[in-house]
């Protein structure tokens, strides 16, 4: 069974640009969550989608957005990139919403903003 | 608001020995779940063990076990017979049983297993 696939693994972007990250969940998983991981702030929740609906959003500016497609694949977009957006972005999937069995994570996309 | 605190930024242990990683949390929910995740240099977060708050019995998965103290809001991870492959960042995470569909993570503990 294939795991959670995130593409690309690495990205380098310039300040002011926008970026789109992709996540393909495990087959049959309908919930997809996104987390930002930085050395200073640790792991912070961005948003969660289930059946194409955003059910929760973390405390991030509106430059961070996401969506989920009918096949459960998800994308997140960051517009007007800032240096502080440099981070590892992790995607996680679960059957319904993670509890009680937890989430399965991908290997992340390392975004560097220069 | 939910919080998770891991007070040990780094720990080390000799191969084959036992080590305990600490985690405390705070939540106003009665129904919640606790998790330990491992993140090796490959970056992928791997679920190590989970605990349902309404269950008194401590969870065990092979060499990994937890000491869940609900009243004290403590959730420590014990790794027995440590192996070199256990070297990783370990994150404690809390998810409530309500409808916010998110995990709150601690800052992590970097565990190094020495040969």
CSV table of C-alpha atoms in Angstrom, one decimal, chain A residues 3-4 8-10 31 33 35 37 39-45 48 55-56 88 90 96-110, chain B residues 31-35 37 39 41-47 50-52 54 89 91-92 94-108:
chain,number,residue,atom,x,y,z
A,3,UNK,CA,2.1,5.9,1.7
A,4,UNK,CA,1.4,9.6,1.7
A,8,UNK,CA,8.2,18.1,-4.7
A,9,UNK,CA,10.6,17.1,-2.0
A,10,UNK,CA,12.6,20.4,-2.3
A,31,UNK,CA,-8.9,13.4,5.4
A,33,UNK,CA,-4.0,17.8,7.0
A,35,UNK,CA,1.5,21.1,9.0
A,37,UNK,CA,7.5,22.6,10.8
A,39,UNK,CA,13.1,25.0,14.2
A,40,UNK,CA,11.6,27.9,16.1
A,41,UNK,CA,7.9,27.2,16.2
A,42,UNK,CA,7.9,23.4,15.8
A,43,UNK,CA,5.0,21.7,14.2
A,44,UNK,CA,2.0,24.0,13.6
A,45,UNK,CA,-1.3,23.0,12.1
A,48,UNK,CA,-7.6,20.0,7.4
A,55,UNK,CA,-13.1,21.6,8.4
A,56,UNK,CA,-10.4,23.5,10.4
A,88,UNK,CA,9.3,21.7,6.1
A,90,UNK,CA,4.2,18.0,6.1
A,96,UNK,CA,-11.8,10.1,8.6
A,97,UNK,CA,-9.9,12.6,10.7
A,98,UNK,CA,-7.0,11.0,12.5
A,99,UNK,CA,-8.6,10.0,15.7
A,100,UNK,CA,-8.3,7.5,17.3
A,101,UNK,CA,-5.8,5.9,15.0
A,102,UNK,CA,-3.6,8.8,14.3
A,103,UNK,CA,-2.4,10.3,11.0
A,104,UNK,CA,0.0,8.9,8.5
A,105,UNK,CA,2.5,11.5,7.4
A,106,UNK,CA,4.4,12.1,4.2
A,107,UNK,CA,8.1,12.9,4.0
A,108,UNK,CA,7.4,16.6,3.5
A,109,UNK,CA,8.4,19.3,1.1
A,110,UNK,CA,11.3,21.4,2.2
B,31,UNK,CA,-12.3,12.7,25.2
B,32,UNK,CA,-8.8,12.9,23.7
B,33,UNK,CA,-6.0,10.8,22.3
B,34,UNK,CA,-2.3,11.0,22.8
B,35,UNK,CA,0.4,10.0,20.4
B,37,UNK,CA,5.6,10.2,16.7
B,39,UNK,CA,10.9,11.7,13.0
B,41,UNK,CA,16.5,12.2,9.4
B,42,UNK,CA,14.4,11.0,6.5
B,43,UNK,CA,11.9,13.5,7.8
B,44,UNK,CA,8.9,11.3,7.7
B,45,UNK,CA,6.9,11.3,10.9
B,46,UNK,CA,6.2,7.7,12.0
B,47,UNK,CA,3.5,6.8,14.6
B,50,UNK,CA,-1.1,5.9,20.8
B,51,UNK,CA,-3.2,6.1,23.9
B,52,UNK,CA,-6.9,6.7,24.3
B,54,UNK,CA,-10.6,6.8,28.4
B,89,UNK,CA,13.3,13.3,17.1
B,91,UNK,CA,7.2,14.2,19.3
B,92,UNK,CA,4.4,13.9,21.7
B,94,UNK,CA,-2.5,15.5,21.5
B,95,UNK,CA,-5.7,15.3,19.6
B,96,UNK,CA,-9.1,16.0,21.1
B,97,UNK,CA,-12.1,13.9,20.4
B,98,UNK,CA,-14.1,16.8,19.3
B,99,UNK,CA,-14.3,18.3,15.9
B,100,UNK,CA,-11.2,20.4,15.4
B,101,UNK,CA,-9.4,17.6,13.5
B,102,UNK,CA,-5.9,18.6,14.4
B,103,UNK,CA,-2.9,17.5,16.5
B,104,UNK,CA,-1.1,19.7,18.9
B,105,UNK,CA,2.6,18.8,19.1
B,106,UNK,CA,5.3,19.3,21.6
B,107,UNK,CA,8.6,20.8,20.6
B,108,UNK,CA,10.2,17.4,20.4
